mmCIF file of C-alpha atoms in Angstrom:
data_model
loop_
_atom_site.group_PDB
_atom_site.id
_atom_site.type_symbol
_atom_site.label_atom_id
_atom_site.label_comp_id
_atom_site.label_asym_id
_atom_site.label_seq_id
_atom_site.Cartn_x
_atom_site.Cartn_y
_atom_site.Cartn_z
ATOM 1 C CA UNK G 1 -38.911 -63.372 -22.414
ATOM 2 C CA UNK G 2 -34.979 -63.810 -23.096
ATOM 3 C CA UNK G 3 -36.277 -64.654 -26.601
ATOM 4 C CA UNK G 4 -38.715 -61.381 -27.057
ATOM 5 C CA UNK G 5 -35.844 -59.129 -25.787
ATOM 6 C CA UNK G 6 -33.229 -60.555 -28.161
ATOM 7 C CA UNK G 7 -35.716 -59.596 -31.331
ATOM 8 C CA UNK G 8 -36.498 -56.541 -30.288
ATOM 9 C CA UNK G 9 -33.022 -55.554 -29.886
ATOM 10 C CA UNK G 10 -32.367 -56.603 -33.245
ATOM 11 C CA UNK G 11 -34.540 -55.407 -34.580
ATOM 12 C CA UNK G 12 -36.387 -58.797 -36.271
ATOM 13 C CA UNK G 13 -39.781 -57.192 -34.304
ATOM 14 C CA UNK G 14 -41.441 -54.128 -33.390
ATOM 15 C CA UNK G 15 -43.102 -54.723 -30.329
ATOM 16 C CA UNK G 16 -42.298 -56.504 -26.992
ATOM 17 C CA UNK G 17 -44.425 -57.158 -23.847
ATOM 18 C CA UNK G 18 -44.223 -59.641 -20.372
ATOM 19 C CA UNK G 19 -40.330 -58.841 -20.274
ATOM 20 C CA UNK G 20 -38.781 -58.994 -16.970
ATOM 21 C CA UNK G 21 -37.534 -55.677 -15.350
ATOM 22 C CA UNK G 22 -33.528 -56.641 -15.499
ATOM 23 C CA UNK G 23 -34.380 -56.818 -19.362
ATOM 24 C CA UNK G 24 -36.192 -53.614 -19.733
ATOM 25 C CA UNK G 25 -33.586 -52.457 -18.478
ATOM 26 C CA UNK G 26 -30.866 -53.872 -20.281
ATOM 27 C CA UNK G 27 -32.980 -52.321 -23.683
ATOM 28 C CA UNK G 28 -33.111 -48.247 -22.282
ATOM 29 C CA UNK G 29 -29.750 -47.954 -23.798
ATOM 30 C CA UNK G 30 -30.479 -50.639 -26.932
ATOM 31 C CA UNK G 31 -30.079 -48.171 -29.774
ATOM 32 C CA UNK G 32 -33.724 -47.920 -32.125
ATOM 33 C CA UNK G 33 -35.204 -49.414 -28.678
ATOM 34 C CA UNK G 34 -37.831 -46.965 -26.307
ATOM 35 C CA UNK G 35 -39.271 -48.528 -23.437
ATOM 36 C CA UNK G 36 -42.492 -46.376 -22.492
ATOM 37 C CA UNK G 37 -43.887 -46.681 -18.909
ATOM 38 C CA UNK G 38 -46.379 -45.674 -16.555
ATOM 39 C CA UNK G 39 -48.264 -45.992 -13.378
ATOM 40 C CA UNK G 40 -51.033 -47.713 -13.168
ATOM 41 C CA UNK G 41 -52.088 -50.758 -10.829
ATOM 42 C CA UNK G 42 -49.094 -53.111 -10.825
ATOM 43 C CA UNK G 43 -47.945 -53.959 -7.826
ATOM 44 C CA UNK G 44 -46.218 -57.075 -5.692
ATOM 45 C CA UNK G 45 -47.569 -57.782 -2.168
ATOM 46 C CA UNK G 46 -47.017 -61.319 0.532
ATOM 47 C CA UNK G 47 -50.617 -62.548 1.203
ATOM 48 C CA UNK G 48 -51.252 -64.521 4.267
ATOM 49 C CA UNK G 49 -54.394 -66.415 4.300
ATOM 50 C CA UNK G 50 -56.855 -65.718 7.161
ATOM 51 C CA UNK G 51 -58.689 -69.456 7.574
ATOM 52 C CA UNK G 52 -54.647 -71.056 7.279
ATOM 53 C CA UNK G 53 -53.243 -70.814 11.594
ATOM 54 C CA UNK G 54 -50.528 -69.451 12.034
ATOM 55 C CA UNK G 55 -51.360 -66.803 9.405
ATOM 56 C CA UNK G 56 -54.472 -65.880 11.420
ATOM 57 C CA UNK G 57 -52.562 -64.567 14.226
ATOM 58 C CA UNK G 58 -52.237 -60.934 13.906
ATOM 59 C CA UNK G 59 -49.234 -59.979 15.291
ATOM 60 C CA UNK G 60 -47.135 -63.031 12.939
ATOM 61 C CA UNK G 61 -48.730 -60.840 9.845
ATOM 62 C CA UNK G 62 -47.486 -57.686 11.664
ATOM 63 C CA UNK G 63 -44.073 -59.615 11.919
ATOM 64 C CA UNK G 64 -43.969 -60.661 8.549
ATOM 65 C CA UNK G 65 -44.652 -57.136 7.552
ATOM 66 C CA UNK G 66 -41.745 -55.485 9.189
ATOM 67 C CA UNK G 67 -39.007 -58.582 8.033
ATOM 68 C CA UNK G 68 -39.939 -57.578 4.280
ATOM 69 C CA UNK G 69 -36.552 -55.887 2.732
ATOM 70 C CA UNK G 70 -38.760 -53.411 0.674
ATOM 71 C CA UNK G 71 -35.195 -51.364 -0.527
ATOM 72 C CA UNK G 72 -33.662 -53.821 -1.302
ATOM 73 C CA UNK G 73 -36.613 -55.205 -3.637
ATOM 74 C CA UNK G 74 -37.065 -52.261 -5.671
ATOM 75 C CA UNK G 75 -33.673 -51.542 -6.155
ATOM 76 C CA UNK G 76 -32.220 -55.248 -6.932
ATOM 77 C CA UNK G 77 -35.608 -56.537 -8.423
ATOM 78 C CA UNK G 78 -37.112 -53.908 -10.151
ATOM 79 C CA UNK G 79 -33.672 -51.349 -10.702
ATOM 80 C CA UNK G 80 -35.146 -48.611 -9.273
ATOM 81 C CA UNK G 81 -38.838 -48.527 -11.464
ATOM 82 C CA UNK G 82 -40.565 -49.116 -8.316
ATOM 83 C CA UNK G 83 -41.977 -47.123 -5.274
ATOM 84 C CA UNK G 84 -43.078 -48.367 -2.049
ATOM 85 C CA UNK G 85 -46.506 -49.340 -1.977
ATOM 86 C CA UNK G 86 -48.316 -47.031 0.828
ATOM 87 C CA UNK G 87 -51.697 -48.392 1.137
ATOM 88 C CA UNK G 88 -53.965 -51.216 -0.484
ATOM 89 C CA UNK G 89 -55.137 -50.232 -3.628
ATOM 90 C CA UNK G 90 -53.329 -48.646 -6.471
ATOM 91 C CA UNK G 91 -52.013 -45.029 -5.647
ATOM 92 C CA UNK G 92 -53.082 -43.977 -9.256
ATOM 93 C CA UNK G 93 -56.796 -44.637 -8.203
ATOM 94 C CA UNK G 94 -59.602 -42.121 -6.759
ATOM 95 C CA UNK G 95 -59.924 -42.742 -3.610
ATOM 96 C CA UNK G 96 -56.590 -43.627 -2.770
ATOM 97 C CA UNK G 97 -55.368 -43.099 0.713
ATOM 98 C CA UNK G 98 -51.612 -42.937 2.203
ATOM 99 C CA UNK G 99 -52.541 -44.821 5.457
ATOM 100 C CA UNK G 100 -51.356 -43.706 8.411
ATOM 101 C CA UNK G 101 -50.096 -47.444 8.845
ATOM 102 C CA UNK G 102 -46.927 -48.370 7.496
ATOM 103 C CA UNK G 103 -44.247 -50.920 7.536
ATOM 104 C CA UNK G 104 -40.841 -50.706 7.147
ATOM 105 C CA UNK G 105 -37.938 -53.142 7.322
ATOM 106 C CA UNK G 106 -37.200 -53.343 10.955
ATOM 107 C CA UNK G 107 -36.055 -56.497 12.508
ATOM 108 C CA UNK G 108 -35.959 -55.612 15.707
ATOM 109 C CA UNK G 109 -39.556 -54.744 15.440
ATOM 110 C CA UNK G 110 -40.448 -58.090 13.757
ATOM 111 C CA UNK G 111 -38.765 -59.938 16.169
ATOM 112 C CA UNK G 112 -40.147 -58.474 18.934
ATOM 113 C CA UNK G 113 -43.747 -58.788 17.212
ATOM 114 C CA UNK G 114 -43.175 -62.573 16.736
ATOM 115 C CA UNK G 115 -42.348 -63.236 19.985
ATOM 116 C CA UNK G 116 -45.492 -61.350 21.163
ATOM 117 C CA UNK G 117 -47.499 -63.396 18.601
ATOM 118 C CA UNK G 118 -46.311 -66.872 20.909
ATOM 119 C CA UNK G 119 -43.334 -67.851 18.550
ATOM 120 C CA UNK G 120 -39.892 -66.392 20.196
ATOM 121 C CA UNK G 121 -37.518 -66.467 17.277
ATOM 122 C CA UNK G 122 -39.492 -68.538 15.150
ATOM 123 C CA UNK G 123 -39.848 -71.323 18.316
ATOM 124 C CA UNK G 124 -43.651 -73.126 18.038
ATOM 125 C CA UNK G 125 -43.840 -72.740 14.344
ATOM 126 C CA UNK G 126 -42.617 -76.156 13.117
ATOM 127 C CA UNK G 127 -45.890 -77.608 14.887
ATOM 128 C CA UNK G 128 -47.457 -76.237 11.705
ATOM 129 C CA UNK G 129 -47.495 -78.073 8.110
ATOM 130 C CA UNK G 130 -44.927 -77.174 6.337
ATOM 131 C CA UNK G 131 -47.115 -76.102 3.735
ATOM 132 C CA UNK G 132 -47.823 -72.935 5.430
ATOM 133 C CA UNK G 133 -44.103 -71.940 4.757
ATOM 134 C CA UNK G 134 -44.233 -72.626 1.482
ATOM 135 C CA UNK G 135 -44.223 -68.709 -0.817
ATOM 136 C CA UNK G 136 -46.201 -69.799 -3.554
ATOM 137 C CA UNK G 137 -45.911 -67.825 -7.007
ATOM 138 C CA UNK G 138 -46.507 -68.328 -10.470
ATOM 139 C CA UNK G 139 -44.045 -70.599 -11.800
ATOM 140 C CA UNK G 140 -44.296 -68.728 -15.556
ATOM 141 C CA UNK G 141 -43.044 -65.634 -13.893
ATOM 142 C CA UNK G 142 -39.901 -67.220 -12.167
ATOM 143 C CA UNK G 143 -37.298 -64.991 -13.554
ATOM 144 C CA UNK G 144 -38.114 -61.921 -11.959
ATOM 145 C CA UNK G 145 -40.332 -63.189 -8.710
ATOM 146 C CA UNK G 146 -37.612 -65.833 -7.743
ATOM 147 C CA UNK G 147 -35.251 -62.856 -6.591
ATOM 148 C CA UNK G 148 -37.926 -61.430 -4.916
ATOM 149 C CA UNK G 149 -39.111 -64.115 -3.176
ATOM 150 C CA UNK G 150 -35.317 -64.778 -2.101
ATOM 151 C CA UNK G 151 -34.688 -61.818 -0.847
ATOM 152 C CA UNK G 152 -37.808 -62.191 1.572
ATOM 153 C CA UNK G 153 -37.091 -65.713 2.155
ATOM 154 C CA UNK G 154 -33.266 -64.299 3.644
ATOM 155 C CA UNK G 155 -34.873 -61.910 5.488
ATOM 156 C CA UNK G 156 -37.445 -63.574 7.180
ATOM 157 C CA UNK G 157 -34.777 -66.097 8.561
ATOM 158 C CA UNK G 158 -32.707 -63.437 10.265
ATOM 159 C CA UNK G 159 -35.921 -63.350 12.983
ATOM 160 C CA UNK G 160 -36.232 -67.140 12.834
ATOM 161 C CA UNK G 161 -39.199 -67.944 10.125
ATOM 162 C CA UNK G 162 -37.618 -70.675 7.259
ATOM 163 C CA UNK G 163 -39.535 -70.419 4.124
ATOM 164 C CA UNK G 164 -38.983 -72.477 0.921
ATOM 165 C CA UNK G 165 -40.330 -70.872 -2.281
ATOM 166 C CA UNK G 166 -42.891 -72.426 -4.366
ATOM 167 C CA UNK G 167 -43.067 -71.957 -7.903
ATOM 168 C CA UNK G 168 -46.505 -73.477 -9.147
ATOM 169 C CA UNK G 169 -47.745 -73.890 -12.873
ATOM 170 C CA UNK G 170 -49.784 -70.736 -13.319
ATOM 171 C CA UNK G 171 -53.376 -72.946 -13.610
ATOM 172 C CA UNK G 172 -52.915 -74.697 -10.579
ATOM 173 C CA UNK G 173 -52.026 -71.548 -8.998
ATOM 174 C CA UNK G 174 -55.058 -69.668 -10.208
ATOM 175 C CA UNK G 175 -57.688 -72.717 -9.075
ATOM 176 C CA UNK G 176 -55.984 -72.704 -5.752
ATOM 177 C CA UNK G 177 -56.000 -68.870 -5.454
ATOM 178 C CA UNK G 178 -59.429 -67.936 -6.858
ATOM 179 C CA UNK G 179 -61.112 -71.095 -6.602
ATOM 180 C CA UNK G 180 -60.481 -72.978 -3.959
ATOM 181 C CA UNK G 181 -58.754 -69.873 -2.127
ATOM 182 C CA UNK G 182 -56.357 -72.365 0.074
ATOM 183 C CA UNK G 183 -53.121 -70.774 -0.715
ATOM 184 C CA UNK G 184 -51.986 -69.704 2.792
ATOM 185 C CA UNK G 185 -48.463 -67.572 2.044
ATOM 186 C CA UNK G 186 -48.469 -66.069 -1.411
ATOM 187 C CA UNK G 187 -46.237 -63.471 -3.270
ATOM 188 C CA UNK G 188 -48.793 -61.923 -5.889
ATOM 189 C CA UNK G 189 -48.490 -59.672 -8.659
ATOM 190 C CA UNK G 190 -51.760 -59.528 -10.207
ATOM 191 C CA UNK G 191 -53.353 -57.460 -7.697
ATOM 192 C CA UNK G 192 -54.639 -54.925 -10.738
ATOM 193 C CA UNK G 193 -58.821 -54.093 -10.469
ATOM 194 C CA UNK G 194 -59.607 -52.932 -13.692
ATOM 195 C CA UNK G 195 -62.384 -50.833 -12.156
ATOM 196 C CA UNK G 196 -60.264 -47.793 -11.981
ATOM 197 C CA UNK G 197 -61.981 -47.032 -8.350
ATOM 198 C CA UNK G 198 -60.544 -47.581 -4.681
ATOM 199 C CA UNK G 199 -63.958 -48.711 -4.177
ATOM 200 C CA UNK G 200 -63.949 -50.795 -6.428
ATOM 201 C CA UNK G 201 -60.505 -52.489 -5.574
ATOM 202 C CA UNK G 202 -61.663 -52.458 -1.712
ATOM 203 C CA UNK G 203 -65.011 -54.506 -2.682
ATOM 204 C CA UNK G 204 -62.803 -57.061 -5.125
ATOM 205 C CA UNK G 205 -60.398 -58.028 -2.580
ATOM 206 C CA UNK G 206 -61.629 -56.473 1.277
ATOM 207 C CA UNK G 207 -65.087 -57.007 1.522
ATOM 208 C CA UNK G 208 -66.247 -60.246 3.074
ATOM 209 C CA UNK G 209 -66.765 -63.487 1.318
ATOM 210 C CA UNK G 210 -70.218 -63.793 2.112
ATOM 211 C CA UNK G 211 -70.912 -59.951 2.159
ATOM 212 C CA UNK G 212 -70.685 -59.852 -1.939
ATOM 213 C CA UNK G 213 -66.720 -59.568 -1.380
ATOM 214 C CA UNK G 214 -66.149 -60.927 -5.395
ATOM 215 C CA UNK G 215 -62.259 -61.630 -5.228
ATOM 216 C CA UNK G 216 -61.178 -62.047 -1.324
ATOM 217 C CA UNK G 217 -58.321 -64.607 -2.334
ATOM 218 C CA UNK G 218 -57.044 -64.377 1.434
ATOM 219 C CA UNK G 219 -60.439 -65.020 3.612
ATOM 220 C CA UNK G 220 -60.269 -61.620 5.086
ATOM 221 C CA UNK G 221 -63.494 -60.419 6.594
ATOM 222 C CA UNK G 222 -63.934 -56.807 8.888
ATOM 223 C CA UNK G 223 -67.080 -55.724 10.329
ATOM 224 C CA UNK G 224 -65.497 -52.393 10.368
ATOM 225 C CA UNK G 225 -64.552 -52.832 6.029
ATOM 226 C CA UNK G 226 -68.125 -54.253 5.695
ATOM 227 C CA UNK G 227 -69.595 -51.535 7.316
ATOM 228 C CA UNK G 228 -67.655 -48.616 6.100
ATOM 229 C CA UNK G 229 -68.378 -50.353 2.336
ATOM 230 C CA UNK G 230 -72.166 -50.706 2.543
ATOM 231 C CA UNK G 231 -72.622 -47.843 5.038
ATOM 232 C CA UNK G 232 -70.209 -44.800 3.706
ATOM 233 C CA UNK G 233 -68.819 -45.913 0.252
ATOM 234 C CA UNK G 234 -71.288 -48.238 -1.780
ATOM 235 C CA UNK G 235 -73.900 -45.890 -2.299
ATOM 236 C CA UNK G 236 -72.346 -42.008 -1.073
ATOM 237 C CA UNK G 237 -72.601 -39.655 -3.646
ATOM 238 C CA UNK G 238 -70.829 -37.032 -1.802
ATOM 239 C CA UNK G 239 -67.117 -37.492 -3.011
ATOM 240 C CA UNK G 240 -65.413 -35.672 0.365
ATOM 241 C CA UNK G 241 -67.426 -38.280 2.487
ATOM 242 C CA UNK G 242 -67.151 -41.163 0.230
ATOM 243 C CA UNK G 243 -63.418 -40.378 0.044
ATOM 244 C CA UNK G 244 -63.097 -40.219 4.144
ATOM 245 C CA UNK G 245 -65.001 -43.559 4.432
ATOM 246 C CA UNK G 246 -62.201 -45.209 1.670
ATOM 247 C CA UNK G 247 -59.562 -43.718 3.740
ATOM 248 C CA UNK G 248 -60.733 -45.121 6.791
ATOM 249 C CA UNK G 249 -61.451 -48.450 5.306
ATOM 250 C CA UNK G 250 -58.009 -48.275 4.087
ATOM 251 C CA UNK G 251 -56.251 -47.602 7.264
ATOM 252 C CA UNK G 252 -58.325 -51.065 8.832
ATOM 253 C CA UNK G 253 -57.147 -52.920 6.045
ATOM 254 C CA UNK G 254 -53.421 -52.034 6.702
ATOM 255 C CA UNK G 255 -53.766 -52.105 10.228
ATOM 256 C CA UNK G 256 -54.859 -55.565 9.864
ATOM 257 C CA UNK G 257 -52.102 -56.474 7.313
ATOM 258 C CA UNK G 258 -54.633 -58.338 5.196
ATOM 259 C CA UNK G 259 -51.836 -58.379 2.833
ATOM 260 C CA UNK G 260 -48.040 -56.830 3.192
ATOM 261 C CA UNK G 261 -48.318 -54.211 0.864
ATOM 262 C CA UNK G 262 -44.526 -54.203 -1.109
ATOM 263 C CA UNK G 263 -44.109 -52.198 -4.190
ATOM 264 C CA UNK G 264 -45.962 -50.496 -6.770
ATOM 265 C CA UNK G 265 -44.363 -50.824 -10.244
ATOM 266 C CA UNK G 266 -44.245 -49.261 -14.012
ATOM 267 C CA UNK G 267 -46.403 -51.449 -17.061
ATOM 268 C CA UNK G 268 -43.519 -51.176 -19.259
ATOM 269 C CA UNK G 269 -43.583 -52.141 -23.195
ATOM 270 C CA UNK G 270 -40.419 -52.264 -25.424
ATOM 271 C CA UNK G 271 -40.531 -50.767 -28.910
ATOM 272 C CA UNK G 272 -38.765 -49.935 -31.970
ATOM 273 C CA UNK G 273 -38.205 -46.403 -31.740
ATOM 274 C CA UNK G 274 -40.451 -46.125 -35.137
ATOM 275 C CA UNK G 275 -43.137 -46.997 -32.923
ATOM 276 C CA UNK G 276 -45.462 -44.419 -31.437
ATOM 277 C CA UNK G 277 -49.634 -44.639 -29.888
ATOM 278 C CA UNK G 278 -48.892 -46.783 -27.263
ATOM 279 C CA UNK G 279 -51.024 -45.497 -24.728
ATOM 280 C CA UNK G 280 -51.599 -46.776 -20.926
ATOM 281 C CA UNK G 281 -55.255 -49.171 -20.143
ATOM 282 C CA UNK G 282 -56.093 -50.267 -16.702
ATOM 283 C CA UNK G 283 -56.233 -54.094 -18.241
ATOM 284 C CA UNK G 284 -52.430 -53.379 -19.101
ATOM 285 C CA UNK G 285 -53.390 -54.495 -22.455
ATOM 286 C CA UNK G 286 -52.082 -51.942 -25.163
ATOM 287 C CA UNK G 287 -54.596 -51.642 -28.361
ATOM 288 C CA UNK G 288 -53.301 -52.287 -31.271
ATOM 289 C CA UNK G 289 -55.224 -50.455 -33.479
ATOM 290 C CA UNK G 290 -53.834 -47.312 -31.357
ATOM 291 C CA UNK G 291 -50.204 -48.154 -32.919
ATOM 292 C CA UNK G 292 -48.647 -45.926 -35.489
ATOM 293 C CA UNK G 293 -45.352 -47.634 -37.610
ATOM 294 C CA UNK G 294 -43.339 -44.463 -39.430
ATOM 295 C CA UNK G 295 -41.657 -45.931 -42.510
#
């Protein structure tokens, strides 16, 4: 990405994508250089994976939840592009809910929660493998989820939980995520359903396994999701109703921390300033033939 930003800037190329969000923006004051934006269904979230002890104990998720340094992630990590991320699918979505659940950086709170989840400043957890303290990312995306990742890895040792991060090439990271689903503590950034729907986004990554759930990377399964889903939201043509039932399922979701929700963040593009029809998809994919070049 160093690479892409150092031709754009000079001019030697038109268009350039995947750039990390310290060189975005580095380019908004690159003269010739626009960097259009917008909000769609990026977003970074810790997943903790449901079948992996200790991250089946409720109250360590809760924990983790409260020991994430959300400020300081969107404003050292993303340079203020980001927003806190206030439910489980993409705010831009219909359907979307603010849950009534939220998590904040409280350690305190997280301490106190890990101590009621049977590990009193982090004491009992070393009789796990130390693979379940392993943050697992992409290992192509390093520049930009490395800081991240650090930041949570400082924080979550100021209530007693060491983590080491784990940068993995992205196809073994992919068979073990969507595969063999084994990854037990993940920072993810590809949480983006294409099916511009909460609905949608709830059955991809909420619904059970078993229960036609197509993308559950983290093993979560609800009677209370699978039953608002096929009961209230599958088939309810009635948008105020269907809309109540997402909200609901919403709220179980974050109540159950089936992932730590962390930011929400622009799909950014860089461009010559001669540039123009670049236009927002929900694949993050601009089009091509959409692009304009004045002389």
């Amino acid at each position: 990405s160093s690479t892409r930003t150092i031709v754009i800037r000079s001019g030697q190329a038109d268009v350039a994508e995947l750039l990390t969000p310290k060189e975005y923006s580095s380019l908004k004051s690159a003269p010739g250089v626009k960097i259009p934006g917008a909000w769609g269904n990026r977003n970074i979230a810790v997943a903790m994976n449901f079948k992996a002890p200790p991250w089946d104990n409720p109250k360590l998720r809760r924990a983790i939840a409260h020991a994430i340094p959300y400020d300081d992630v969107m404003r050292n990590a993303f340079f203020g592009e980001a927003r806190r991320w206030e439910s489980v699918v993409p705010t831009t979505y219909p359907g979307f809910a603010k849950t009534k659940t939220q998590y904040s950086f409280d350690v305190g709170k997280a301490k106190q929660l890990l101590g009621e989840a049977g590990f009193p400043d982090g004491k009992g957890l070393d009789a796990f493998p130390s693979e379940s303290f392993l943050l697992t990312y992409p290992q192509e995306r390093d520049s930009w989820l490395q800081p991240i990742g650090t930041a949570i890895q400082s924080a979550l040792q100021q209530i007693g939980i060491d983590i080491q991060l784990n940068p993995t090439p992205e196809s073994q990271y992919v068979d073990r995520q969507l595969v063999k689903k084994d990854l037990q503590f993940t920072l993810i950034d590809s949480i983006t359903p294409f099916g511009v729907d909460a609905g949608y986004a709830l059955q991809l990554f909420f619904v059970s396994p078993d229960k036609s759930g197509i993308n559950n990377i983290i093993n979560y399964s609800s009677e209370a999701v699978d039953g608002l889903y096929y009961g209230k939201i599958f088939n309810e043509s009635d948008d105020t109703k269907r809309n109540a039932a997402l909200a609901e399922a919403q709220e179980q979701v974050m109540a159950d921390v089936a992932w730590a929700s962390v930011v929400e963040y622009k799909s950014f593009v860089a461009t010559r300033d001669t540039i123009s029809g670049i236009t927002y998809h929900p694949d993050n994919q601009f089009r091509w033939f959409e692009l304009k070049k004045t002389p």
